PDB file of C-alpha atoms in Angstrom:
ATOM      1  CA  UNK A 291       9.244  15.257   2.595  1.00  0.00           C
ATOM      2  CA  UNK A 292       8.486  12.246   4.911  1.00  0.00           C
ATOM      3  CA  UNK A 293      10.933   9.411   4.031  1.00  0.00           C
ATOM      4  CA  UNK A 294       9.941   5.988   5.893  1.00  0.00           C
ATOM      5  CA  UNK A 295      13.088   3.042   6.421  1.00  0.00           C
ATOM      6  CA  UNK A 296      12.252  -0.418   7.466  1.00  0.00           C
ATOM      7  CA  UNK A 297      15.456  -2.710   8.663  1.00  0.00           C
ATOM      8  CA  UNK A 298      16.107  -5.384   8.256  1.00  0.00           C
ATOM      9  CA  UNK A 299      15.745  -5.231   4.573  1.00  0.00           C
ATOM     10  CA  UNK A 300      15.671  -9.088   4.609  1.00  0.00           C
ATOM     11  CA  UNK A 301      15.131 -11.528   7.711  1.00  0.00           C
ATOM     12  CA  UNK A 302      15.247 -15.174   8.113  1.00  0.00           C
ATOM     13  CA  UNK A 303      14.615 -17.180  11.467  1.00  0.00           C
ATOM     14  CA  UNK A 304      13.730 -20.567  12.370  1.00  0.00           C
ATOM     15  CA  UNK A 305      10.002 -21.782  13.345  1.00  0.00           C
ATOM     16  CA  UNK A 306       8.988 -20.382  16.820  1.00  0.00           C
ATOM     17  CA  UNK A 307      11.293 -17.330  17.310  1.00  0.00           C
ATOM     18  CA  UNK A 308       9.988 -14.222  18.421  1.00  0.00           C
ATOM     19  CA  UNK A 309      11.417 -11.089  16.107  1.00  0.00           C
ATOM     20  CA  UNK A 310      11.111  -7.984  16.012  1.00  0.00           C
ATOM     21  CA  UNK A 311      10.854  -5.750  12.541  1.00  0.00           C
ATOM     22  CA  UNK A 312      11.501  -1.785  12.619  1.00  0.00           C
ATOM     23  CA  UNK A 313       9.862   1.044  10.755  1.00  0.00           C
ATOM     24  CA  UNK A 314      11.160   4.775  10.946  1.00  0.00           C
ATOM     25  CA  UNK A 315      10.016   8.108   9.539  1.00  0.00           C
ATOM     26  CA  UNK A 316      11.730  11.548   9.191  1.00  0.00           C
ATOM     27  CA  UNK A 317       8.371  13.783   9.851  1.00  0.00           C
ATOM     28  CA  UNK A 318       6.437  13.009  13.299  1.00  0.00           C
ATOM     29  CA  UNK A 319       3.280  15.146  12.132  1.00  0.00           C
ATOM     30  CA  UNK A 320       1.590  12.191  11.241  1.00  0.00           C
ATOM     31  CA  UNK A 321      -2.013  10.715  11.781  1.00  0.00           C
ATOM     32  CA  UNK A 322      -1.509   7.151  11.783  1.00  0.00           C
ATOM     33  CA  UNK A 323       0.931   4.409  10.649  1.00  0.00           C
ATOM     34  CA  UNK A 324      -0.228   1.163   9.906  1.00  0.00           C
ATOM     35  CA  UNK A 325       1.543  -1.989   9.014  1.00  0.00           C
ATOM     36  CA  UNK A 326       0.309  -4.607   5.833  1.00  0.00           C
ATOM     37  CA  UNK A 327       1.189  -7.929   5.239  1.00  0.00           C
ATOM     38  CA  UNK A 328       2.152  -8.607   1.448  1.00  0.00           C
ATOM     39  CA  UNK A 329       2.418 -12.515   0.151  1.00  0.00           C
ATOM     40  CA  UNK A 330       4.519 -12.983  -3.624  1.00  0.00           C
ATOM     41  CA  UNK A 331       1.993 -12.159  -6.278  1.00  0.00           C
ATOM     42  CA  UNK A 332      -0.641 -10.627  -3.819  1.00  0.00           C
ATOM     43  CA  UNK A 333      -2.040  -6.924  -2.554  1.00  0.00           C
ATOM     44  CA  UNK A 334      -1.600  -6.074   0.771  1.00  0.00           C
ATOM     45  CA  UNK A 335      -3.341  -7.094   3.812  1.00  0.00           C
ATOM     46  CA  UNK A 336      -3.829  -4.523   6.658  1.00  0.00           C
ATOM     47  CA  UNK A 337      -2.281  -6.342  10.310  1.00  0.00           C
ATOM     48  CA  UNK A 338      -2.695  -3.515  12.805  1.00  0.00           C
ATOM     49  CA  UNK A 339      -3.353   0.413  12.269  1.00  0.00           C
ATOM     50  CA  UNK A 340      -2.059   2.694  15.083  1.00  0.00           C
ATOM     51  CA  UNK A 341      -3.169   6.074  15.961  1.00  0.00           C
ATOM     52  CA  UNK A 342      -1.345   8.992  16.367  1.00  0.00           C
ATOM     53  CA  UNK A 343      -1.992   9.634  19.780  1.00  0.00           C
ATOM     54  CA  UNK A 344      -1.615   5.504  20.591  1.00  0.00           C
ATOM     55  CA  UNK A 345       1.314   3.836  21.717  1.00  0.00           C
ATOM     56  CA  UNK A 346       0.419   0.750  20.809  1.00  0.00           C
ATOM     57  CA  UNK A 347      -2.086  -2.057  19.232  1.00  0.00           C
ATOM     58  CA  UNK A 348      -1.900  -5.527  19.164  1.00  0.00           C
ATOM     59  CA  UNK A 349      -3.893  -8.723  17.145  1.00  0.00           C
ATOM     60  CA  UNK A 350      -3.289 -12.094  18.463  1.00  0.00           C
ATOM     61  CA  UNK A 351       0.088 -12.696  18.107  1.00  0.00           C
ATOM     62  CA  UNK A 352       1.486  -9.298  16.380  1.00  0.00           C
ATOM     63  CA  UNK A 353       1.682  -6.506  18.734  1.00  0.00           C
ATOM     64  CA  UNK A 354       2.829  -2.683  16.804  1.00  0.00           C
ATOM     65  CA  UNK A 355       4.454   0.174  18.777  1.00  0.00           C
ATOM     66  CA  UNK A 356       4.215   3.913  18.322  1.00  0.00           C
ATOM     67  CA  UNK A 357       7.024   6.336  19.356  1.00  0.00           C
ATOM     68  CA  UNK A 358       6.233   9.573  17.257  1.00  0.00           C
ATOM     69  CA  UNK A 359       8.450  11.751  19.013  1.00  0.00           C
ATOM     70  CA  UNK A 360      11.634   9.171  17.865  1.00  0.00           C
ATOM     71  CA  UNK A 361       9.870   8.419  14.499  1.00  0.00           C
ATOM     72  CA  UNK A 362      10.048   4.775  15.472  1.00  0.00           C
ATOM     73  CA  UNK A 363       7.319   2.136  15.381  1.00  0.00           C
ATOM     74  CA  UNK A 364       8.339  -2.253  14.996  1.00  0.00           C
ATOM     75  CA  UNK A 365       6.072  -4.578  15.051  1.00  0.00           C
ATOM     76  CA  UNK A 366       6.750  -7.936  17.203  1.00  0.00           C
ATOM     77  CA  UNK A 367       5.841 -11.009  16.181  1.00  0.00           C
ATOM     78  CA  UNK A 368       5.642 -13.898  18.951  1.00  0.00           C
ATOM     79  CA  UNK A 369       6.183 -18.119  18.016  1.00  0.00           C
ATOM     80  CA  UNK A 370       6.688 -16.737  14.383  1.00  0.00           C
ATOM     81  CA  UNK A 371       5.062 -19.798  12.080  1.00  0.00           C
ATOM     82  CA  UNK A 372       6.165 -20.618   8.514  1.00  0.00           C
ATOM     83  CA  UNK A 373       3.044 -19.040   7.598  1.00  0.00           C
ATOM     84  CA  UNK A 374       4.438 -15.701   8.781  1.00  0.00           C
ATOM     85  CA  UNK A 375       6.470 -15.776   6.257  1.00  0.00           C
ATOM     86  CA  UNK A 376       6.053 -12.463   3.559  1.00  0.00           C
ATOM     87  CA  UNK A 377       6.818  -9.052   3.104  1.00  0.00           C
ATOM     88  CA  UNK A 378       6.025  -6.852   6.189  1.00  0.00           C
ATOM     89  CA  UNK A 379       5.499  -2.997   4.759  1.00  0.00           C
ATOM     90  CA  UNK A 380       4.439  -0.130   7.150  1.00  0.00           C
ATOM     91  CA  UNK A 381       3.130   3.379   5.975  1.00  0.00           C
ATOM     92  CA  UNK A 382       2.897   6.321   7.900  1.00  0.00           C
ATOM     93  CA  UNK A 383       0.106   8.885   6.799  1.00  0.00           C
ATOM     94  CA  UNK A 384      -0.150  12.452   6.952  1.00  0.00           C
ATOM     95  CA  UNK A 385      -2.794  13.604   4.218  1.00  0.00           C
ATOM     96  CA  UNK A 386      -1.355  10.905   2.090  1.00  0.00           C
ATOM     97  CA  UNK A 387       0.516   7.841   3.046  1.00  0.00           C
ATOM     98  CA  UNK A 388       3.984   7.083   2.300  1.00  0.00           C
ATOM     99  CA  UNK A 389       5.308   3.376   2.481  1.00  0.00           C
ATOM    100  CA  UNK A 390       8.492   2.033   3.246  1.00  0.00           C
ATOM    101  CA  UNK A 391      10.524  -1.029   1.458  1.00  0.00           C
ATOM    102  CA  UNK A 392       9.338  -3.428   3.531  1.00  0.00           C
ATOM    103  CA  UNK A 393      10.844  -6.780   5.062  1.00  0.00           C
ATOM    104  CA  UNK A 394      10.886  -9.980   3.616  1.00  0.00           C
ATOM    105  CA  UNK A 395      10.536 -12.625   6.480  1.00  0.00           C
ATOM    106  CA  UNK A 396      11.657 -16.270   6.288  1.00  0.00           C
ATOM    107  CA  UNK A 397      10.021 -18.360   8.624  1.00  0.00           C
ATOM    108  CA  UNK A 398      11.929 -22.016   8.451  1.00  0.00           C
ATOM    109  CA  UNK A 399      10.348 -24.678   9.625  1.00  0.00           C
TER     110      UNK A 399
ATOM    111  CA  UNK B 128     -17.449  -9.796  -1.092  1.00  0.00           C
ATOM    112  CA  UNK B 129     -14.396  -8.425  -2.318  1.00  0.00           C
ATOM    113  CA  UNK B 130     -13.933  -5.074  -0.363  1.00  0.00           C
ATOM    114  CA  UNK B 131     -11.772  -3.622  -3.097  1.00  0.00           C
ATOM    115  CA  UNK B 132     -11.956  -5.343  -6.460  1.00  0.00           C
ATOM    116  CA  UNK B 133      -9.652  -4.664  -9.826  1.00  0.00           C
ATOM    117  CA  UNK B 134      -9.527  -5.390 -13.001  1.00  0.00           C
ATOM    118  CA  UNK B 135      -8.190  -6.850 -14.742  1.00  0.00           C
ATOM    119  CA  UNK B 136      -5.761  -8.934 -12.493  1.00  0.00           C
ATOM    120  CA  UNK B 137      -3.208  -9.413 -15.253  1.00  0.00           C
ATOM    121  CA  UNK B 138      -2.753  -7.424 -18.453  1.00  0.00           C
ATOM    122  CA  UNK B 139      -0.402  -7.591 -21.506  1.00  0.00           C
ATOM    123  CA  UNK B 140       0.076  -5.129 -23.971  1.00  0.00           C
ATOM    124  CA  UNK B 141       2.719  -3.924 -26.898  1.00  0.00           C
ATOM    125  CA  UNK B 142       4.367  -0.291 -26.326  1.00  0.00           C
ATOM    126  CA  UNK B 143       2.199   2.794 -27.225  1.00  0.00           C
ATOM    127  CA  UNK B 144      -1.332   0.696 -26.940  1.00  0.00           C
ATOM    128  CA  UNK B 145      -3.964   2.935 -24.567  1.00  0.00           C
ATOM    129  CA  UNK B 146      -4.829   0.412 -21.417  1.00  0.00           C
ATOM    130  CA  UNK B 147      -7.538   0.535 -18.739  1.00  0.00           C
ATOM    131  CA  UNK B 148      -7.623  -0.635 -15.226  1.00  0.00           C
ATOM    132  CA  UNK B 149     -11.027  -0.404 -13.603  1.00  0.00           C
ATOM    133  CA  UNK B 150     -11.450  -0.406  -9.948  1.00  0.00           C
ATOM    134  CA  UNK B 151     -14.406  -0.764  -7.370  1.00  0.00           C
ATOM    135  CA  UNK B 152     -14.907  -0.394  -3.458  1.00  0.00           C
ATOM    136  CA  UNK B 153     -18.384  -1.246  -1.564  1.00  0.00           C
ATOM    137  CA  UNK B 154     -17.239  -0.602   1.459  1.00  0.00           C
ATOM    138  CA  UNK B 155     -18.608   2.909   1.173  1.00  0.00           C
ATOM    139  CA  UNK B 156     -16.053   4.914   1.193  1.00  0.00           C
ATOM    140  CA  UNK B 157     -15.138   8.641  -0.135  1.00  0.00           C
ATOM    141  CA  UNK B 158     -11.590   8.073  -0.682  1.00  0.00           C
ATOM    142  CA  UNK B 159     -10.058   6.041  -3.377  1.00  0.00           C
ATOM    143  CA  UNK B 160      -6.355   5.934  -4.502  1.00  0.00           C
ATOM    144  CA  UNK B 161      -3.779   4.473  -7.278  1.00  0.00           C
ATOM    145  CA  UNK B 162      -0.512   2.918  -6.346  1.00  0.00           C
ATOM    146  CA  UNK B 163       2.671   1.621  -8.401  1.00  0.00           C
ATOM    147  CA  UNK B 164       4.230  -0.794  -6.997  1.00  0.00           C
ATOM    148  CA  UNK B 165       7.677  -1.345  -9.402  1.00  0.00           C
ATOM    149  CA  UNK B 166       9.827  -4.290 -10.082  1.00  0.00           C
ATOM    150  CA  UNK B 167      11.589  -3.349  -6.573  1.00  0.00           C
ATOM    151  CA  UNK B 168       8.737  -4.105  -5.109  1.00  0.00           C
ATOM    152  CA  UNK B 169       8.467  -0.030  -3.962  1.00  0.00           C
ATOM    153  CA  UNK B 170       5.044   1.145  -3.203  1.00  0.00           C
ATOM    154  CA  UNK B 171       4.536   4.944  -4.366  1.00  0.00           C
ATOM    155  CA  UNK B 172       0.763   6.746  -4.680  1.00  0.00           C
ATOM    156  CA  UNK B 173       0.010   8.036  -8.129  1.00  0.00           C
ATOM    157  CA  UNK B 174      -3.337   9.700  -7.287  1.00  0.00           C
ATOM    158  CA  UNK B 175      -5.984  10.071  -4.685  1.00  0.00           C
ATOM    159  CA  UNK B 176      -9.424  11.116  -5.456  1.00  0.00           C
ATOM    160  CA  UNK B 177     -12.126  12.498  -2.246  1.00  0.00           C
ATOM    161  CA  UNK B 178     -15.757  12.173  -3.585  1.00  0.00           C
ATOM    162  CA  UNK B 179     -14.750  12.426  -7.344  1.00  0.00           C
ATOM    163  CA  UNK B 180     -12.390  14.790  -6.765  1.00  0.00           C
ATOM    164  CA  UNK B 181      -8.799  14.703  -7.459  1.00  0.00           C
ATOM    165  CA  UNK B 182      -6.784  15.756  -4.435  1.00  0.00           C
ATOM    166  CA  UNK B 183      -3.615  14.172  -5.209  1.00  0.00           C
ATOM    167  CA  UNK B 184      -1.442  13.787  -7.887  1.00  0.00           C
ATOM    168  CA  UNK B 185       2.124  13.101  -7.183  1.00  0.00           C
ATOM    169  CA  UNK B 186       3.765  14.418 -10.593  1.00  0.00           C
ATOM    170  CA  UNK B 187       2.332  11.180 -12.657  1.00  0.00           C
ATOM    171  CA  UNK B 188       3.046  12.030 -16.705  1.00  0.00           C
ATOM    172  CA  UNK B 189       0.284  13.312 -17.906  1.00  0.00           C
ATOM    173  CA  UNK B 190      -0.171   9.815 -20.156  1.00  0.00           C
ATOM    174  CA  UNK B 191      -1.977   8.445 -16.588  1.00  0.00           C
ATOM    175  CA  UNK B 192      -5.409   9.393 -16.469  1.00  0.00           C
ATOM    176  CA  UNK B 193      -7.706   8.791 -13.628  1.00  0.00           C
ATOM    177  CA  UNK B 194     -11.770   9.021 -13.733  1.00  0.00           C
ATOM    178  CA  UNK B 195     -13.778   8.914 -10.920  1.00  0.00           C
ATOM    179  CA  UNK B 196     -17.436   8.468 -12.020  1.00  0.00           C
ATOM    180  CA  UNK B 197     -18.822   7.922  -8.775  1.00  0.00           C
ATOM    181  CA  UNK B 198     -17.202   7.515  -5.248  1.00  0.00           C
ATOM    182  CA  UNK B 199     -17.397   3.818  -5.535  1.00  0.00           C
ATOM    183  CA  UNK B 200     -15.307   3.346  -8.506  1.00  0.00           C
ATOM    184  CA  UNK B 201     -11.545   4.951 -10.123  1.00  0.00           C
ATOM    185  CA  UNK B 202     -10.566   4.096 -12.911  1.00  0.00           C
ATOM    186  CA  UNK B 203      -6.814   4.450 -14.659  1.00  0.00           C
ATOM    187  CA  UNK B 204      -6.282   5.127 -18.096  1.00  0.00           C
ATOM    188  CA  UNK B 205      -2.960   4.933 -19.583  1.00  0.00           C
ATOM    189  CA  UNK B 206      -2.203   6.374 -23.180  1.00  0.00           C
ATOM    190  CA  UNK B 207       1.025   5.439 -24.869  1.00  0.00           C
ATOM    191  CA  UNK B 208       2.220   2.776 -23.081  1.00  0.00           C
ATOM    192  CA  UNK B 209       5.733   2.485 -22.045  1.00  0.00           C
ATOM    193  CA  UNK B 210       8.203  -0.381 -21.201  1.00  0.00           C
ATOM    194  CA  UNK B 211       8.542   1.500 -17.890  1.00  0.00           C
ATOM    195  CA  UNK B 212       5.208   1.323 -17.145  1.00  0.00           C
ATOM    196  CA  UNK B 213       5.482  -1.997 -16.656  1.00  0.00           C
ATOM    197  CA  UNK B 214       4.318  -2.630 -13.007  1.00  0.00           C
ATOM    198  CA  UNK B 215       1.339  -3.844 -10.498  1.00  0.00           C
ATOM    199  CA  UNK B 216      -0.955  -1.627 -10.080  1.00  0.00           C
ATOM    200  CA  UNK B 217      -2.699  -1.335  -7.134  1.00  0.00           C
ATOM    201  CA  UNK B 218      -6.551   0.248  -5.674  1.00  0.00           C
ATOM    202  CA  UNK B 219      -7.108   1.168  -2.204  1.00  0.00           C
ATOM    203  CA  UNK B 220      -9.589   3.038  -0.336  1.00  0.00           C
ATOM    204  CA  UNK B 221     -10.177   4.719   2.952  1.00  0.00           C
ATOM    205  CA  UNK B 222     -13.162   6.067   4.535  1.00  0.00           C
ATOM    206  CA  UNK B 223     -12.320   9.822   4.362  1.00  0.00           C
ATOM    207  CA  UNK B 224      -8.876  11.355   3.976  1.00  0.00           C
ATOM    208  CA  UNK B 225      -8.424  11.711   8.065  1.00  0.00           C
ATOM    209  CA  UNK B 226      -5.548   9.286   9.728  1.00  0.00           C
ATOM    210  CA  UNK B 227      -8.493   7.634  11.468  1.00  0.00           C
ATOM    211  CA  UNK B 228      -9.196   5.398   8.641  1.00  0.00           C
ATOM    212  CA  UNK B 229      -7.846   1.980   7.643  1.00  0.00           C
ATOM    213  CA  UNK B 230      -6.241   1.907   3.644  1.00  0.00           C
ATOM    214  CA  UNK B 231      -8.119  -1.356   1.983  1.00  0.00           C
ATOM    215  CA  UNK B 232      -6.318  -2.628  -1.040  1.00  0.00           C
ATOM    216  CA  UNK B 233      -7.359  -4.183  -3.676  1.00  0.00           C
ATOM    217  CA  UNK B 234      -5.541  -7.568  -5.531  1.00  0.00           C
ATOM    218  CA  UNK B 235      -3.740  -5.612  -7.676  1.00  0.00           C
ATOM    219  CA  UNK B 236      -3.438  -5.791 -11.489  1.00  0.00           C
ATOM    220  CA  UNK B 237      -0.008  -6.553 -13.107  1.00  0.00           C
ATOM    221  CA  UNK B 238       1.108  -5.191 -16.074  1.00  0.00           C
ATOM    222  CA  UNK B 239       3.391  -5.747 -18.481  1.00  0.00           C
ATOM    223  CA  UNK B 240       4.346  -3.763 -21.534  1.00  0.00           C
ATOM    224  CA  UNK B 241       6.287  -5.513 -24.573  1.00  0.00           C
TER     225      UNK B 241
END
């Protein structure tokens, strides 16, 4: 059964920090992982969708990385802005997808 | 255009009433899927359905009913409501059930049983 951790549970940082937020699975047979963006009270919003066989992808400033032989993937986030600020949530999918807990970030400003 | 649209976006109901949530993709395509998302904010999938047809259903009591009438739409009926049923509810949809595809979600609907 493919469990999927994301650490920090919880992150706070001050405007303009670069962070870094980490996402790991138990099974490596997977076909993709992909990583949403979820505001208080909304759905989810997809950032960046990674292939199996990719190591990475990156959208303006959020660049995800792939290691499916550790069962690792974070996604980096450079000159984080207050309106970074939300629940981070990554899934990994192998005939169905399976999400982790996610990461509330704090940007301050 | 909504990609993924749901309704209704809130709902409140009394234990044991029978409630619908209706749900709608036009982004064309085959798979569609039903997610709870609890008080703890954890995200599990209830169903998935490939061109109307159920291909998974992750041990969901049998009061959860989905209906697929066409690819474009899945709905959720829930008999008998119970307090912990109480939860968003949440649409998505992918182009086929391959990892090449993208999940869209929908807005959600929130429910709340008294």
């Amino acid at each position: 059964k493919q469990e999927v951790t994301q650490i920090p549970a919880a992150l706070s940082v001050p405007e303009g920090e670069n962070l870094v937020l980490n996402c790991s699975f138990t099974d490596s047979a997977i076909y993709n992982l992909q990583w949403f963006r979820q505001d208080p009270g909304k759905g989810l919003t997809s950032l960046l969708l990674i292939q199996s066989s990719q190591r990475e992808q990156t959208s303006g400033r959020l660049n995800a990385s792939l290691d499916k032989s550790s069962g690792r993937s974070t996604l980096y986030i450079a000159a984080s802005q207050p309106g970074d600020s939300a629940t981070y949530l990554c899934a990994v999918r192998a005939g169905k997808s399976t999400f982790g807990d996610g990461t509330t970030l704090t940007v301050k400003p | 255009d909504t990609a993924v649209s749901q309704t209704p976006k809130y709902l409140v109901t009394q234990m044991g009433n029978d409630k619908s949530i209706k749900c709608e993709q036009n982004l064309g395509h085959d798979t569609m899927y039903w997610y709870k998302q609890d008080s703890k904010k954890f995200l599990k999938i209830m169903f998935s359905y490939n061109n109307k047809e159920l291909i998974i259903n992750e041990t969901v009591p049998n009061r959860f009913s989905p209906k697929s009438p066409d690819k474009a739409h899945l709905n959720l009926h829930i008999n008998s409501l119970e307090l912990g049923d109480s939860a968003v509810y949440f649409c998505a949809s992918s182009q086929d059930t391959t990892g090449a595809n993208v999940l869209t979600f929908g807005a959600g609907s929130r429910l709340t049983v008294l």
